[in-house]
Amino acid sequence: MPHASGDHADKAAITQLQSEMQQLKEMMTQLINQQAASTSTGASTSTAAIEQAAVGNTLDAANESIQVSQFNTSTRQASVKEIAKTLPEFDPSDTNAISVEQFIDRVDNVSNAYNWDDKFLLLAIYSQLKGPAKMWFDSSPVLHTSWRAFANALRDEFGTTPDEAEIHYAMTNAIRRAKETVKEYCFRMSALGVRYNISEAAVIRYTRSGLQHRELQQSIAAIKFTTMKQMRDTADEYFVNRGRLSERKT
């Protein structure tokens, strides 16, 4: 990694400085003790003790400063590329992708968790815009400098509220694709359920209808699932018991 050599050099320099400060502290302590031993009056001894305490406090403060410096050296702002890896892509033209509200919620969650600087966050977000979202951003005359302002602009441009008929049509026609495993299909249907904000019970019914696997549908017909995870696990067990010979459509 590009930071490895620099971090190693910084740590070595801090270690060396700490060693030199400790040696200086020991030398000053010895000098003050010698002065105190050669002084016969109580006042001089008291003055020496005060001087020793002052030196100790100064060196302790310096050592604390070194520790803070060491902490700051070992931490750094995440790069734009690293931030982008934690964010989903946003493509409004992909009916199977997340909605604009889901995208904004995801960015909010990771931003709050890691407390990223808005400028780095926005640069990472720009790289995750696809399709119409990227074209909209490229043609926009406004350059946003805060994530909240950009989120509001995204919501205004791509936010939609489909009616019940549109949702029913989309879910009914979301059948399992060729070469798509049952588990992949179940995850896709779960994502659509979140996108359209429908109940898990409804998602399970739509998923059963769109499995495109008669033997599996017959096998699980009598089972009452309460979660999509139960359905995925049952389907996975079904194919494990059969050697996964028929999991994908042909």
Coordinates of C-alpha atoms in Angstrom, one line a residue:
M1 CA 0.0 0.0 0.0
P2 CA 1.3 3.6 -0.7
H3 CA 0.9 4.7 2.9
A4 CA 2.9 1.8 4.4
S5 CA 6.4 3.2 4.1
G6 CA 5.3 6.7 5.2
D7 CA 3.5 5.3 8.3
H8 CA 6.5 3.2 9.2
A9 CA 8.8 6.2 9.0
D10 CA 6.5 8.3 11.1
K11 CA 6.3 5.7 13.8
A12 CA 10.0 5.2 13.9
A13 CA 10.6 9.0 14.2
I14 CA 8.0 9.2 17.1
T15 CA 9.7 6.2 18.9
Q16 CA 13.1 7.9 18.6
L17 CA 11.8 11.2 19.9
Q18 CA 10.1 9.5 22.9
S19 CA 13.4 7.8 23.7
E20 CA 15.3 11.0 23.6
M21 CA 12.8 12.8 25.8
Q22 CA 13.0 10.0 28.4
Q23 CA 16.8 10.3 28.4
L24 CA 16.5 14.1 28.8
K25 CA 14.1 13.6 31.7
E26 CA 16.5 11.2 33.5
M27 CA 19.4 13.6 33.0
M28 CA 17.5 16.6 34.4
T29 CA 16.4 14.5 37.4
Q30 CA 20.0 13.5 38.1
L31 CA 21.2 17.1 37.8
I32 CA 18.6 18.5 40.2
N33 CA 19.2 15.7 42.7
Q34 CA 22.9 16.5 42.6
Q35 CA 22.1 20.2 43.2
A36 CA 19.8 19.3 46.1
A37 CA 22.4 17.1 47.7
S38 CA 25.1 19.8 47.6
T39 CA 22.8 22.4 49.1
S40 CA 22.6 22.5 53.0
T41 CA 19.6 24.8 53.4
G42 CA 16.0 23.7 53.5
A43 CA 15.0 26.5 51.2
S44 CA 17.4 25.4 48.5
T45 CA 16.1 21.9 48.8
S46 CA 12.6 23.2 48.4
T47 CA 13.6 25.2 45.4
A48 CA 15.2 22.1 43.8
A49 CA 12.1 20.1 44.4
I50 CA 10.0 22.7 42.7
E51 CA 12.3 22.8 39.8
Q52 CA 12.3 19.0 39.5
A53 CA 8.5 19.0 39.5
A54 CA 8.4 21.7 36.9
V55 CA 10.7 19.8 34.6
G56 CA 8.7 16.6 35.1
N57 CA 5.5 18.4 34.2
T58 CA 7.1 19.9 31.1
L59 CA 8.4 16.6 29.9
D60 CA 5.1 14.8 30.7
A61 CA 3.3 17.4 28.6
A62 CA 5.8 16.9 25.8
N63 CA 5.3 13.2 26.0
E64 CA 1.5 13.6 25.8
S65 CA 1.9 15.8 22.8
I66 CA 3.9 13.1 21.1
Q67 CA 1.2 10.5 21.8
V68 CA -1.4 12.8 20.3
S69 CA 0.8 13.3 17.3
Q70 CA 1.2 9.6 17.0
F71 CA -2.6 9.1 17.0
N72 CA -3.1 11.8 14.3
T73 CA -0.4 10.2 12.2
S74 CA -2.0 6.7 12.4
T75 CA -5.5 8.1 11.4
R76 CA -6.4 9.6 8.0
Q77 CA -9.4 10.6 6.0
A78 CA -10.8 7.8 3.8
S79 CA -10.1 8.2 0.1
V80 CA -12.9 8.8 -2.4
K81 CA -12.3 5.3 -3.8
E82 CA -12.7 3.7 -0.4
I83 CA -15.9 5.6 0.4
A84 CA -17.3 4.7 -3.0
K85 CA -16.9 1.0 -2.2
T86 CA -19.4 1.3 0.6
L87 CA -22.1 3.0 -1.5
P88 CA -24.5 1.3 -3.9
E89 CA -24.9 2.4 -7.5
F90 CA -28.0 4.5 -8.4
D91 CA -29.6 4.0 -11.8
P92 CA -33.2 5.2 -12.1
S93 CA -33.7 3.4 -15.3
D94 CA -33.0 0.0 -13.7
T95 CA -36.4 -1.3 -12.4
N96 CA -34.6 -3.9 -10.2
A97 CA -32.3 -1.3 -8.6
I98 CA -32.8 0.6 -5.4
S99 CA -35.1 3.6 -5.4
V100 CA -33.8 7.2 -4.8
E101 CA -35.1 7.0 -1.2
Q102 CA -33.2 3.8 -0.5
F103 CA -30.1 5.3 -2.0
I104 CA -30.3 8.4 0.1
D105 CA -31.0 6.3 3.3
R106 CA -28.0 4.2 2.5
V107 CA -25.7 7.2 2.1
D108 CA -27.1 8.8 5.2
N109 CA -26.4 5.6 7.2
V110 CA -22.8 5.2 6.1
S111 CA -22.1 8.9 6.4
N112 CA -23.3 9.0 10.0
A113 CA -21.4 5.9 10.9
Y114 CA -18.0 7.1 9.5
N115 CA -18.5 10.9 9.8
W116 CA -17.0 11.6 6.4
D117 CA -16.3 15.1 5.1
D118 CA -19.0 16.2 2.6
K119 CA -16.6 17.0 -0.2
F120 CA -15.1 13.5 -0.1
L121 CA -18.6 11.9 0.2
L122 CA -20.0 13.9 -2.8
L123 CA -17.1 12.9 -5.0
A124 CA -17.7 9.3 -4.1
I125 CA -21.4 9.6 -4.8
Y126 CA -20.8 11.1 -8.2
S127 CA -18.9 8.0 -9.2
Q128 CA -21.9 5.8 -8.3
L129 CA -24.5 7.6 -10.4
K130 CA -25.4 5.6 -13.5
G131 CA -27.8 6.0 -16.5
P132 CA -30.2 9.0 -16.3
A133 CA -28.8 10.0 -12.9
K134 CA -25.3 10.5 -14.3
M135 CA -26.7 12.4 -17.4
W136 CA -28.7 14.6 -15.0
F137 CA -25.7 15.3 -12.9
D138 CA -23.4 16.0 -15.9
S139 CA -25.9 18.5 -17.4
S140 CA -26.8 20.2 -14.1
P141 CA -25.7 23.9 -13.9
V142 CA -25.6 23.6 -10.1
L143 CA -22.6 22.3 -8.2
H144 CA -23.7 21.2 -4.8
T145 CA -21.2 21.5 -1.9
S146 CA -23.2 19.6 0.7
W147 CA -24.7 16.1 0.7
R148 CA -28.0 17.3 2.1
A149 CA -28.5 19.8 -0.7
F150 CA -27.6 17.2 -3.3
A151 CA -29.9 14.6 -1.7
N152 CA -32.8 17.0 -1.9
A153 CA -32.0 17.6 -5.6
L154 CA -31.9 13.9 -6.3
R155 CA -35.2 13.4 -4.5
D156 CA -36.9 16.2 -6.4
E157 CA -35.6 14.8 -9.8
F158 CA -36.1 11.1 -9.3
G159 CA -38.5 10.6 -6.4
T160 CA -41.7 8.8 -7.5
T161 CA -44.7 7.3 -5.7
P162 CA -46.1 4.5 -7.8
D163 CA -49.8 3.6 -7.2
E164 CA -51.0 0.1 -6.2
A165 CA -51.8 -0.9 -9.7
E166 CA -48.3 -0.2 -10.9
I167 CA -46.8 -2.0 -7.9
H168 CA -49.0 -5.1 -8.5
Y169 CA -48.1 -5.1 -12.2
A170 CA -44.3 -4.8 -11.5
M171 CA -44.4 -7.6 -8.8
T172 CA -46.5 -9.9 -10.9
N173 CA -44.2 -9.6 -13.9
A174 CA -41.0 -10.1 -11.8
I175 CA -40.6 -13.8 -12.6
R176 CA -37.4 -15.7 -12.3
R177 CA -35.0 -15.2 -15.2
A178 CA -33.1 -17.8 -17.2
K179 CA -29.9 -18.7 -15.4
E180 CA -31.0 -17.0 -12.3
T181 CA -30.9 -19.2 -9.2
V182 CA -33.8 -19.4 -6.8
K183 CA -31.8 -17.7 -4.1
E184 CA -30.9 -14.9 -6.4
Y185 CA -34.5 -14.5 -7.4
C186 CA -35.6 -14.4 -3.7
F187 CA -33.1 -11.6 -3.0
R188 CA -34.3 -9.7 -6.0
M189 CA -37.9 -10.0 -4.9
S190 CA -37.0 -8.9 -1.4
A191 CA -35.3 -5.8 -2.8
L192 CA -38.4 -5.0 -4.9
G193 CA -40.5 -5.4 -1.8
V194 CA -38.4 -2.8 0.0
R195 CA -38.4 -0.5 -3.0
Y196 CA -42.2 -0.5 -3.2
N197 CA -42.7 -0.7 0.6
I198 CA -45.0 -3.7 0.6
S199 CA -45.4 -6.3 3.3
E200 CA -43.1 -9.4 3.5
A201 CA -46.2 -11.6 3.3
A202 CA -47.1 -10.0 0.0
V203 CA -43.5 -10.4 -1.3
I204 CA -43.6 -14.1 -0.4
R205 CA -46.8 -14.6 -2.4
Y206 CA -45.4 -12.8 -5.4
T207 CA -42.2 -14.9 -5.1
R208 CA -44.0 -18.2 -5.0
S209 CA -45.9 -17.3 -8.2
G210 CA -42.8 -16.3 -10.0
L211 CA -40.4 -19.1 -9.1
Q212 CA -40.7 -20.8 -12.5
H213 CA -39.9 -24.2 -10.9
R214 CA -42.8 -26.6 -10.7
E215 CA -41.2 -29.2 -8.5
L216 CA -40.0 -26.7 -5.9
Q217 CA -43.4 -24.9 -5.9
Q218 CA -45.2 -28.2 -5.3
S219 CA -42.7 -29.1 -2.5
I220 CA -43.2 -25.9 -0.6
A221 CA -46.9 -25.4 -1.4
A222 CA -48.1 -26.5 2.1
I223 CA -45.4 -24.5 4.0
K224 CA -46.5 -21.2 5.6
F225 CA -43.5 -18.9 5.5
T226 CA -43.4 -15.8 7.6
T227 CA -40.2 -14.4 6.3
M228 CA -38.3 -14.5 3.0
K229 CA -35.3 -15.9 4.8
Q230 CA -37.3 -19.0 5.7
M231 CA -38.3 -19.4 2.1
R232 CA -34.7 -19.0 0.9
D233 CA -33.4 -21.5 3.4
T234 CA -36.1 -24.0 2.5
A235 CA -35.4 -23.7 -1.2
D236 CA -31.7 -24.0 -0.5
E237 CA -32.3 -27.2 1.5
Y238 CA -34.5 -28.6 -1.3
F239 CA -31.7 -28.2 -3.8
V240 CA -29.0 -29.5 -1.5
N241 CA -31.0 -32.7 -1.0
R242 CA -31.2 -33.1 -4.8
G243 CA -27.6 -32.2 -5.5
R244 CA -28.5 -28.8 -7.0
L245 CA -29.2 -30.5 -10.4
S246 CA -32.2 -28.3 -11.2
E247 CA -31.7 -25.0 -9.4
R248 CA -31.1 -22.9 -12.6
K249 CA -33.5 -22.6 -15.4
T250 CA -32.4 -24.0 -18.7

